[in-house]
Amino acid sequence: MITTANIKNGVNVDQLVETIGAVQGNPELAKFEFRTKNNWIEGGHCVSSMKSFYGVGQEDTSRQETFTMECDHPNVLLGEDKAATPVEVVLHALGSCLTGAMVYHAAANGIDIEGAESSLKGGCDLHGFLGLDPEVRKGFDGITVRLKVKSDASEEQLLNLAKFSPVFDIISNPTPISIEIVK
Amino acid sequence: MITTANIKNGVNVDQLVETIGAVQGNPELAKFEFRTKNNWIEGGHCVSSMKSFYGVGQEDTSRQETFTMECDHPNVLLGEDKAATPVEVVLHALGSCLTGAMVYHAAANGIDIEGAESSLKGGCDLHGFLGLDPEVRKGFDGITVRLKVKSDASEEQLLNLAKFSPVFDIISNPTPISIEIVK
């Protein structure tokens, strides 16, 4: 007998249901730790690499490739513009995560997503970063996302699905960051 | 007469001082807007591009290149592992931004940074993302950063400089995100 995997929106729904069942059977499987190493090059230019992570009760052994990505700053921010700025990278992570969350949860709920694209904007005022005004935020004062989706589901349904995004939670709610400086 | 630019840690300190002076003279120059476009490919696989931004009182015309970067998910999270996950990308942005902020502010304060590398970790529990427990966060429950710096400055000084990071602010404090779904 030939069986066909139940794929919706590019997501293997059978595997998704299995994952939910496995986590319900053994809550420890749900614990993940993601890691990134970052190396300074010069000025505001850095390169990161990521490969290992922990999840499903063990150190991952499936990932073969080490991913690398850079950050730099444009000329007006004293960089050489060799890569996107860290704040643009945050928008990339957010856009990808909102979309991915919407697509996965749509698949789990039997909702077809035929297409999705988004544009994200974040504003900031350098008085914060430059230390010229302690009342001004160093980061974005806010982010706006316009997510265009081709689907029969309603805007409200799609928004509720997108809000399962981990990066949406990380940014919109306070996330504690502990920094240890080592000489 | 030949003059040499005053460079420290790869940062043009003369230009940095000029920038601070310009912002103090005309606060509108400090307003920036960064943008990213994101396109869904399938499942949890997306690609972003970034080029245009607004700053220093005008639309930027200096950036020649459009930067692109992808996100995907590993096999255990039902992806094809073609790129880092959005949450790993957040760690990349944070590590780069903490380092860049430290390096820029060190340069402005006459502090030499001879080297810097960091390792970042973020933990999460899939009960949140999967919607199995509303009490569990969808994103990281916390991030730890170990930043190794070669410098004569004290750990405390370096930590205070790193905390000028815009991405540190974006993540550690709530940042409002407005999402518009368009069909």
mmCIF file of C-alpha atoms in Angstrom:
data_model
loop_
_atom_site.group_PDB
_atom_site.id
_atom_site.type_symbol
_atom_site.label_atom_id
_atom_site.label_comp_id
_atom_site.label_asym_id
_atom_site.label_seq_id
_atom_site.Cartn_x
_atom_site.Cartn_y
_atom_site.Cartn_z
ATOM 1 C CA MET A 1 0.000 0.000 0.000
ATOM 2 C CA ILE A 2 1.336 3.377 -0.959
ATOM 3 C CA THR A 3 0.599 6.158 1.531
ATOM 4 C CA THR A 4 0.988 9.824 0.747
ATOM 5 C CA ALA A 5 2.230 12.262 3.362
ATOM 6 C CA ASN A 6 -0.388 14.798 4.404
ATOM 7 C CA ILE A 7 1.295 18.057 3.367
ATOM 8 C CA LYS A 8 -0.380 21.464 3.695
ATOM 9 C CA ASN A 9 1.338 24.811 3.044
ATOM 10 C CA GLY A 10 4.609 22.852 2.751
ATOM 11 C CA VAL A 11 4.155 21.536 6.307
ATOM 12 C CA ASN A 12 3.953 17.801 6.996
ATOM 13 C CA VAL A 13 0.757 17.777 9.041
ATOM 14 C CA ASP A 14 1.159 14.127 10.074
ATOM 15 C CA GLN A 15 4.580 14.936 11.549
ATOM 16 C CA LEU A 16 3.143 18.050 13.212
ATOM 17 C CA VAL A 17 0.371 16.021 14.860
ATOM 18 C CA GLU A 18 2.944 13.409 15.908
ATOM 19 C CA THR A 19 5.123 16.141 17.433
ATOM 20 C CA ILE A 20 2.202 17.534 19.422
ATOM 21 C CA GLY A 21 1.350 14.012 20.630
ATOM 22 C CA ALA A 22 4.965 13.307 21.583
ATOM 23 C CA VAL A 23 5.233 16.554 23.566
ATOM 24 C CA GLN A 24 1.970 15.811 25.359
ATOM 25 C CA GLY A 25 3.300 12.342 26.249
ATOM 26 C CA ASN A 26 6.702 13.595 27.414
ATOM 27 C CA PRO A 27 6.880 17.320 28.229
ATOM 28 C CA GLU A 28 10.703 17.226 28.389
ATOM 29 C CA LEU A 29 10.797 16.788 24.590
ATOM 30 C CA ALA A 30 9.499 20.359 24.220
ATOM 31 C CA LYS A 31 12.616 21.964 25.699
ATOM 32 C CA PHE A 32 14.877 23.569 23.121
ATOM 33 C CA GLU A 33 18.059 25.601 23.367
ATOM 34 C CA PHE A 34 19.334 27.547 20.362
ATOM 35 C CA ARG A 35 22.870 28.942 20.154
ATOM 36 C CA THR A 36 24.873 31.364 18.087
ATOM 37 C CA LYS A 37 28.559 32.277 18.118
ATOM 38 C CA ASN A 38 29.523 35.780 17.097
ATOM 39 C CA ASN A 39 32.927 37.135 16.119
ATOM 40 C CA TRP A 40 33.881 40.780 15.849
ATOM 41 C CA ILE A 41 35.709 41.773 12.663
ATOM 42 C CA GLU A 42 36.115 45.547 13.107
ATOM 43 C CA GLY A 43 33.975 48.607 13.768
ATOM 44 C CA GLY A 44 30.357 47.519 13.563
ATOM 45 C CA HIS A 45 31.114 44.477 11.372
ATOM 46 C CA CYS A 46 30.515 41.021 12.895
ATOM 47 C CA VAL A 47 29.951 37.479 11.683
ATOM 48 C CA SER A 48 27.853 34.817 13.400
ATOM 49 C CA SER A 49 27.680 31.075 13.005
ATOM 50 C CA MET A 50 25.077 28.639 14.202
ATOM 51 C CA LYS A 51 24.881 24.869 14.048
ATOM 52 C CA SER A 52 24.329 22.995 17.320
ATOM 53 C CA PHE A 53 21.075 23.100 19.209
ATOM 54 C CA TYR A 54 19.309 21.013 21.832
ATOM 55 C CA GLY A 55 15.773 19.747 21.373
ATOM 56 C CA VAL A 56 13.501 16.677 21.485
ATOM 57 C CA GLY A 57 15.447 15.410 24.490
ATOM 58 C CA GLN A 58 18.912 15.445 22.945
ATOM 59 C CA GLU A 59 21.670 17.362 21.196
ATOM 60 C CA ASP A 60 20.722 17.593 17.529
ATOM 61 C CA THR A 61 22.720 15.427 15.160
ATOM 62 C CA SER A 62 20.695 16.063 11.986
ATOM 63 C CA ARG A 63 22.015 19.483 10.980
ATOM 64 C CA GLN A 64 24.940 19.081 8.625
ATOM 65 C CA GLU A 65 25.628 22.680 7.688
ATOM 66 C CA THR A 66 26.968 25.534 9.798
ATOM 67 C CA PHE A 67 25.057 28.686 8.838
ATOM 68 C CA THR A 68 26.895 31.984 8.857
ATOM 69 C CA MET A 69 25.609 35.518 8.561
ATOM 70 C CA GLU A 70 27.090 38.972 8.943
ATOM 71 C CA CYS A 71 26.074 42.358 10.256
ATOM 72 C CA ASP A 72 27.573 45.714 9.369
ATOM 73 C CA HIS A 73 26.403 49.342 9.288
ATOM 74 C CA PRO A 74 25.831 51.741 6.414
ATOM 75 C CA ASN A 75 28.261 54.578 5.711
ATOM 76 C CA VAL A 76 26.167 57.175 7.553
ATOM 77 C CA LEU A 77 26.435 54.981 10.649
ATOM 78 C CA LEU A 78 30.222 54.740 10.197
ATOM 79 C CA GLY A 79 30.231 51.248 8.721
ATOM 80 C CA GLU A 80 31.329 49.870 5.382
ATOM 81 C CA ASP A 81 27.870 48.557 4.469
ATOM 82 C CA LYS A 82 29.037 44.993 3.919
ATOM 83 C CA ALA A 83 25.864 43.500 5.389
ATOM 84 C CA ALA A 84 22.523 44.485 6.911
ATOM 85 C CA THR A 85 22.416 46.212 10.293
ATOM 86 C CA PRO A 86 21.410 44.259 13.402
ATOM 87 C CA VAL A 87 18.057 46.067 13.553
ATOM 88 C CA GLU A 88 17.258 45.111 9.937
ATOM 89 C CA VAL A 89 18.158 41.533 10.863
ATOM 90 C CA VAL A 90 15.625 41.726 13.704
ATOM 91 C CA LEU A 91 12.965 42.680 11.123
ATOM 92 C CA HIS A 92 14.020 39.695 8.990
ATOM 93 C CA ALA A 93 13.665 37.343 11.957
ATOM 94 C CA LEU A 94 10.280 38.825 12.859
ATOM 95 C CA GLY A 95 8.872 38.682 9.326
ATOM 96 C CA SER A 96 10.036 35.103 8.847
ATOM 97 C CA CYS A 97 8.726 34.001 12.232
ATOM 98 C CA LEU A 98 5.278 35.620 11.905
ATOM 99 C CA THR A 99 4.908 34.001 8.488
ATOM 100 C CA GLY A 100 6.194 30.600 9.599
ATOM 101 C CA ALA A 101 3.945 30.583 12.675
ATOM 102 C CA MET A 102 0.921 31.506 10.581
ATOM 103 C CA VAL A 103 1.729 28.821 7.998
ATOM 104 C CA TYR A 104 2.298 26.030 10.574
ATOM 105 C CA HIS A 105 -0.808 26.830 12.601
ATOM 106 C CA ALA A 106 -2.847 27.221 9.428
ATOM 107 C CA ALA A 107 -1.696 23.749 8.340
ATOM 108 C CA ALA A 108 -2.675 22.306 11.727
ATOM 109 C CA ASN A 109 -6.126 23.888 11.359
ATOM 110 C CA GLY A 110 -6.698 22.796 7.770
ATOM 111 C CA ILE A 111 -6.342 26.332 6.373
ATOM 112 C CA ASP A 112 -4.636 26.769 3.006
ATOM 113 C CA ILE A 113 -2.072 29.543 2.600
ATOM 114 C CA GLU A 114 -1.378 30.142 -1.067
ATOM 115 C CA GLY A 115 1.029 33.045 -0.713
ATOM 116 C CA ALA A 116 2.457 35.436 1.855
ATOM 117 C CA GLU A 117 4.744 38.444 1.742
ATOM 118 C CA SER A 118 5.384 41.148 4.276
ATOM 119 C CA SER A 119 7.007 44.518 4.651
ATOM 120 C CA LEU A 120 8.336 45.581 8.032
ATOM 121 C CA LYS A 121 9.442 48.975 9.286
ATOM 122 C CA GLY A 122 11.073 50.065 12.517
ATOM 123 C CA GLY A 123 11.792 53.625 13.557
ATOM 124 C CA CYS A 124 14.407 54.856 15.995
ATOM 125 C CA ASP A 125 15.973 58.081 17.159
ATOM 126 C CA LEU A 126 19.771 58.154 17.500
ATOM 127 C CA HIS A 127 19.526 60.381 20.577
ATOM 128 C CA GLY A 128 19.057 57.102 22.449
ATOM 129 C CA PHE A 129 21.986 55.117 21.051
ATOM 130 C CA LEU A 130 24.320 58.112 21.172
ATOM 131 C CA GLY A 131 23.511 58.671 24.835
ATOM 132 C CA LEU A 132 22.301 62.235 24.170
ATOM 133 C CA ASP A 133 18.896 61.776 25.814
ATOM 134 C CA PRO A 134 18.223 59.083 28.422
ATOM 135 C CA GLU A 135 14.472 59.444 27.796
ATOM 136 C CA VAL A 136 14.826 58.231 24.201
ATOM 137 C CA ARG A 137 14.877 54.501 23.467
ATOM 138 C CA LYS A 138 18.053 53.043 22.000
ATOM 139 C CA GLY A 139 16.088 50.555 19.921
ATOM 140 C CA PHE A 140 12.968 50.771 17.802
ATOM 141 C CA ASP A 141 10.180 52.879 19.268
ATOM 142 C CA GLY A 142 7.829 50.580 17.392
ATOM 143 C CA ILE A 143 7.587 48.138 14.498
ATOM 144 C CA THR A 144 4.870 48.020 11.859
ATOM 145 C CA VAL A 145 4.241 44.899 9.806
ATOM 146 C CA ARG A 146 2.070 44.677 6.703
ATOM 147 C CA LEU A 147 1.504 40.999 5.964
ATOM 148 C CA LYS A 148 -0.217 40.242 2.673
ATOM 149 C CA VAL A 149 -1.699 36.751 2.594
ATOM 150 C CA LYS A 150 -3.461 34.789 -0.112
ATOM 151 C CA SER A 151 -5.916 32.607 1.801
ATOM 152 C CA ASP A 152 -9.631 32.031 2.316
ATOM 153 C CA ALA A 153 -9.243 32.576 6.069
ATOM 154 C CA SER A 154 -10.237 35.927 7.579
ATOM 155 C CA GLU A 155 -7.741 38.644 8.488
ATOM 156 C CA GLU A 156 -8.538 38.082 12.172
ATOM 157 C CA GLN A 157 -7.941 34.317 11.949
ATOM 158 C CA LEU A 158 -4.629 34.847 10.146
ATOM 159 C CA LEU A 159 -3.508 37.464 12.680
ATOM 160 C CA ASN A 160 -4.255 35.106 15.567
ATOM 161 C CA LEU A 161 -2.225 32.353 13.876
ATOM 162 C CA ALA A 162 0.734 34.682 13.177
ATOM 163 C CA LYS A 163 0.803 35.741 16.828
ATOM 164 C CA PHE A 164 1.999 32.262 17.815
ATOM 165 C CA SER A 165 5.382 33.519 16.538
ATOM 166 C CA PRO A 166 8.195 33.087 19.084
ATOM 167 C CA VAL A 167 10.023 36.173 17.751
ATOM 168 C CA PHE A 168 6.815 38.233 18.081
ATOM 169 C CA ASP A 169 6.766 37.210 21.750
ATOM 170 C CA ILE A 170 10.514 37.854 22.232
ATOM 171 C CA ILE A 171 10.239 41.414 20.892
ATOM 172 C CA SER A 172 6.807 42.531 22.052
ATOM 173 C CA ASN A 173 7.247 41.240 25.604
ATOM 174 C CA PRO A 174 10.297 41.786 27.823
ATOM 175 C CA THR A 175 12.813 38.958 27.430
ATOM 176 C CA PRO A 176 15.482 38.781 30.143
ATOM 177 C CA ILE A 177 19.062 38.958 28.823
ATOM 178 C CA SER A 178 21.932 38.034 31.104
ATOM 179 C CA ILE A 179 25.340 39.238 29.899
ATOM 180 C CA GLU A 180 28.632 38.031 31.314
ATOM 181 C CA ILE A 181 31.719 39.928 30.202
ATOM 182 C CA VAL A 182 34.869 37.822 30.297
ATOM 183 C CA LYS A 183 38.318 39.344 29.843
ATOM 184 C CA MET B 1 49.494 68.974 4.880
ATOM 185 C CA ILE B 2 48.582 65.323 5.218
ATOM 186 C CA THR B 3 46.056 64.539 7.928
ATOM 187 C CA THR B 4 45.353 61.048 9.183
ATOM 188 C CA ALA B 5 41.828 59.994 10.144
ATOM 189 C CA ASN B 6 41.433 59.258 13.844
ATOM 190 C CA ILE B 7 40.445 55.574 13.770
ATOM 191 C CA LYS B 8 39.901 53.485 16.903
ATOM 192 C CA ASN B 9 38.558 49.924 16.942
ATOM 193 C CA GLY B 10 37.839 50.345 13.235
ATOM 194 C CA VAL B 11 35.557 53.320 13.995
ATOM 195 C CA ASN B 12 36.259 56.760 12.527
ATOM 196 C CA VAL B 13 36.143 58.773 15.741
ATOM 197 C CA ASP B 14 36.257 62.128 13.922
ATOM 198 C CA GLN B 15 33.144 61.145 11.962
ATOM 199 C CA LEU B 16 31.501 59.877 15.153
ATOM 200 C CA VAL B 17 32.133 63.205 16.920
ATOM 201 C CA GLU B 18 30.840 65.050 13.837
ATOM 202 C CA THR B 19 27.699 62.895 13.857
ATOM 203 C CA ILE B 20 27.036 63.660 17.510
ATOM 204 C CA GLY B 21 27.559 67.382 16.842
ATOM 205 C CA ALA B 22 25.264 67.309 13.812
ATOM 206 C CA VAL B 23 22.482 65.566 15.785
ATOM 207 C CA GLN B 24 22.842 68.076 18.618
ATOM 208 C CA GLY B 25 22.536 70.925 16.096
ATOM 209 C CA ASN B 26 19.547 69.423 14.259
ATOM 210 C CA PRO B 27 17.635 66.734 16.187
ATOM 211 C CA GLU B 28 15.681 65.711 13.054
ATOM 212 C CA LEU B 29 18.878 64.156 11.637
ATOM 213 C CA ALA B 30 18.688 61.474 14.351
ATOM 214 C CA LYS B 31 15.462 59.941 13.041
ATOM 215 C CA PHE B 32 15.968 56.643 11.209
ATOM 216 C CA GLU B 33 13.599 54.113 9.685
ATOM 217 C CA PHE B 34 14.817 50.647 8.720
ATOM 218 C CA ARG B 35 12.847 48.315 6.459
ATOM 219 C CA THR B 36 12.802 44.698 5.397
ATOM 220 C CA LYS B 37 10.709 42.834 2.856
ATOM 221 C CA ASN B 38 9.991 39.178 3.494
ATOM 222 C CA ASN B 39 8.719 36.533 1.089
ATOM 223 C CA TRP B 40 7.355 33.138 2.034
ATOM 224 C CA ILE B 41 8.750 30.195 0.075
ATOM 225 C CA GLU B 42 7.032 27.212 1.741
ATOM 226 C CA GLY B 43 6.563 25.715 5.196
ATOM 227 C CA GLY B 44 8.843 27.657 7.546
ATOM 228 C CA HIS B 45 11.190 28.789 4.771
ATOM 229 C CA CYS B 46 11.319 32.529 4.017
ATOM 230 C CA VAL B 47 13.687 34.997 2.367
ATOM 231 C CA SER B 48 14.126 38.655 3.290
ATOM 232 C CA SER B 49 15.700 41.555 1.463
ATOM 233 C CA MET B 50 16.745 44.953 2.743
ATOM 234 C CA LYS B 51 18.125 47.985 0.999
ATOM 235 C CA SER B 52 16.294 51.284 1.475
ATOM 236 C CA PHE B 53 16.310 53.166 4.764
ATOM 237 C CA TYR B 54 15.668 56.694 5.946
ATOM 238 C CA GLY B 55 18.170 58.601 8.084
ATOM 239 C CA VAL B 56 20.128 61.831 8.458
ATOM 240 C CA GLY B 57 17.125 63.752 7.132
ATOM 241 C CA GLN B 58 16.681 61.900 3.852
ATOM 242 C CA GLU B 59 16.181 58.619 2.026
ATOM 243 C CA ASP B 60 19.565 56.910 1.837
ATOM 244 C CA THR B 61 21.225 56.871 -1.569
ATOM 245 C CA SER B 62 24.579 55.419 -0.526
ATOM 246 C CA ARG B 63 23.698 51.733 -0.236
ATOM 247 C CA GLN B 64 24.350 49.980 -3.527
ATOM 248 C CA GLU B 65 23.645 46.389 -2.584
ATOM 249 C CA THR B 66 20.385 44.685 -1.636
ATOM 250 C CA PHE B 67 21.115 42.265 1.185
ATOM 251 C CA THR B 68 19.183 39.006 1.324
ATOM 252 C CA MET B 69 18.943 36.396 4.028
ATOM 253 C CA GLU B 70 16.839 33.325 4.634
ATOM 254 C CA CYS B 71 15.209 31.522 7.520
ATOM 255 C CA ASP B 72 14.175 27.895 7.698
ATOM 256 C CA HIS B 73 13.682 25.296 10.426
ATOM 257 C CA PRO B 74 15.547 22.085 11.216
ATOM 258 C CA ASN B 75 14.058 18.686 10.430
ATOM 259 C CA VAL B 76 12.761 18.133 13.969
ATOM 260 C CA LEU B 77 10.790 21.363 13.575
ATOM 261 C CA LEU B 78 9.404 20.151 10.234
ATOM 262 C CA GLY B 79 11.696 22.257 8.069
ATOM 263 C CA GLU B 80 14.308 21.376 5.490
ATOM 264 C CA ASP B 81 17.142 23.076 7.396
ATOM 265 C CA LYS B 82 18.137 25.335 4.524
ATOM 266 C CA ALA B 83 18.939 28.274 6.816
ATOM 267 C CA ALA B 84 19.001 29.254 10.481
ATOM 268 C CA THR B 85 15.755 29.554 12.425
ATOM 269 C CA PRO B 86 14.300 32.988 13.212
ATOM 270 C CA VAL B 87 15.242 32.644 16.883
ATOM 271 C CA GLU B 88 18.883 31.888 16.001
ATOM 272 C CA VAL B 89 18.799 34.956 13.764
ATOM 273 C CA VAL B 90 17.645 36.999 16.777
ATOM 274 C CA LEU B 91 20.741 35.779 18.657
ATOM 275 C CA HIS B 92 22.902 36.816 15.680
ATOM 276 C CA ALA B 93 21.397 40.301 15.696
ATOM 277 C CA LEU B 94 21.831 40.600 19.463
ATOM 278 C CA GLY B 95 25.455 39.416 19.509
ATOM 279 C CA SER B 96 26.399 41.719 16.632
ATOM 280 C CA CYS B 97 24.610 44.693 18.170
ATOM 281 C CA LEU B 98 26.021 44.291 21.688
ATOM 282 C CA THR B 99 29.513 44.031 20.188
ATOM 283 C CA GLY B 100 29.048 46.939 17.788
ATOM 284 C CA ALA B 101 27.631 49.186 20.523
ATOM 285 C CA MET B 102 30.517 48.347 22.838
ATOM 286 C CA VAL B 103 33.073 48.983 20.076
ATOM 287 C CA TYR B 104 31.555 52.338 18.999
ATOM 288 C CA HIS B 105 31.151 53.662 22.535
ATOM 289 C CA ALA B 106 34.625 52.426 23.469
ATOM 290 C CA ALA B 107 36.030 54.339 20.482
ATOM 291 C CA ALA B 108 34.188 57.489 21.577
ATOM 292 C CA ASN B 109 35.667 57.095 25.072
ATOM 293 C CA GLY B 110 39.237 56.384 23.940
ATOM 294 C CA ILE B 111 39.091 52.713 24.968
ATOM 295 C CA ASP B 112 40.887 50.158 22.783
ATOM 296 C CA ILE B 113 39.096 46.913 21.943
ATOM 297 C CA GLU B 114 41.569 44.401 20.581
ATOM 298 C CA GLY B 115 39.212 41.483 20.139
ATOM 299 C CA ALA B 116 35.669 40.345 20.926
ATOM 300 C CA GLU B 117 33.718 37.142 20.510
ATOM 301 C CA SER B 118 30.510 35.996 22.071
ATOM 302 C CA SER B 119 28.364 32.940 22.523
ATOM 303 C CA LEU B 120 24.628 33.346 22.952
ATOM 304 C CA LYS B 121 22.005 30.867 24.107
ATOM 305 C CA GLY B 122 18.228 31.071 24.272
ATOM 306 C CA GLY B 123 15.927 28.472 25.752
ATOM 307 C CA CYS B 124 12.286 27.869 24.947
ATOM 308 C CA ASP B 125 9.572 25.334 25.597
ATOM 309 C CA LEU B 126 7.427 24.264 22.630
ATOM 310 C CA HIS B 127 4.345 24.046 24.847
ATOM 311 C CA GLY B 128 4.072 27.781 24.160
ATOM 312 C CA PHE B 129 4.401 27.776 20.365
ATOM 313 C CA LEU B 130 2.238 24.675 19.979
ATOM 314 C CA GLY B 131 -0.534 26.283 22.017
ATOM 315 C CA LEU B 132 -0.507 23.448 24.549
ATOM 316 C CA ASP B 133 -0.064 25.688 27.604
ATOM 317 C CA PRO B 134 -1.034 29.389 27.600
ATOM 318 C CA GLU B 135 1.187 29.952 30.660
ATOM 319 C CA VAL B 136 4.336 29.045 28.708
ATOM 320 C CA ARG B 137 6.047 31.695 26.600
ATOM 321 C CA LYS B 138 6.161 31.155 22.848
ATOM 322 C CA GLY B 139 9.579 32.769 22.603
ATOM 323 C CA PHE B 140 12.765 32.510 24.626
ATOM 324 C CA ASP B 141 12.265 32.387 28.398
ATOM 325 C CA GLY B 142 15.665 34.084 28.624
ATOM 326 C CA ILE B 143 18.900 34.697 26.751
ATOM 327 C CA THR B 144 22.410 34.334 28.135
ATOM 328 C CA VAL B 145 25.365 36.043 26.494
ATOM 329 C CA ARG B 146 29.030 35.365 27.245
ATOM 330 C CA LEU B 147 31.048 38.173 25.677
ATOM 331 C CA LYS B 148 34.812 37.690 25.721
ATOM 332 C CA VAL B 149 36.677 40.957 25.197
ATOM 333 C CA LYS B 150 40.373 41.757 24.873
ATOM 334 C CA SER B 151 40.664 45.246 26.368
ATOM 335 C CA ASP B 152 42.220 47.112 29.276
ATOM 336 C CA ALA B 153 38.780 48.403 30.330
ATOM 337 C CA SER B 154 36.995 46.746 33.245
ATOM 338 C CA GLU B 155 34.197 44.215 32.817
ATOM 339 C CA GLU B 156 31.761 46.733 34.295
ATOM 340 C CA GLN B 157 32.812 49.483 31.860
ATOM 341 C CA LEU B 158 32.509 47.125 28.896
ATOM 342 C CA LEU B 159 29.072 45.916 30.023
ATOM 343 C CA ASN B 160 27.821 49.492 30.315
ATOM 344 C CA LEU B 161 29.072 50.266 26.794
ATOM 345 C CA ALA B 162 27.488 47.103 25.332
ATOM 346 C CA LYS B 163 24.134 48.026 26.878
ATOM 347 C CA PHE B 164 23.825 50.966 24.471
ATOM 348 C CA SER B 165 22.848 48.264 21.941
ATOM 349 C CA PRO B 166 19.542 48.993 20.180
ATOM 350 C CA VAL B 167 18.787 45.254 19.818
ATOM 351 C CA PHE B 168 19.421 44.745 23.557
ATOM 352 C CA ASP B 169 16.770 47.397 24.164
ATOM 353 C CA ILE B 170 14.359 45.950 21.567
ATOM 354 C CA ILE B 171 14.484 42.489 23.161
ATOM 355 C CA SER B 172 14.843 43.219 26.862
ATOM 356 C CA ASN B 173 12.119 45.891 26.908
ATOM 357 C CA PRO B 174 8.659 45.591 25.344
ATOM 358 C CA THR B 175 8.639 46.910 21.770
ATOM 359 C CA PRO B 176 5.197 47.569 20.307
ATOM 360 C CA ILE B 177 4.482 45.650 17.097
ATOM 361 C CA SER B 178 1.526 46.625 14.955
ATOM 362 C CA ILE B 179 0.485 43.999 12.413
ATOM 363 C CA GLU B 180 -1.896 44.645 9.541
ATOM 364 C CA ILE B 181 -3.079 41.604 7.623
ATOM 365 C CA VAL B 182 -4.024 42.371 4.031
ATOM 366 C CA LYS B 183 -5.781 39.860 1.828
#
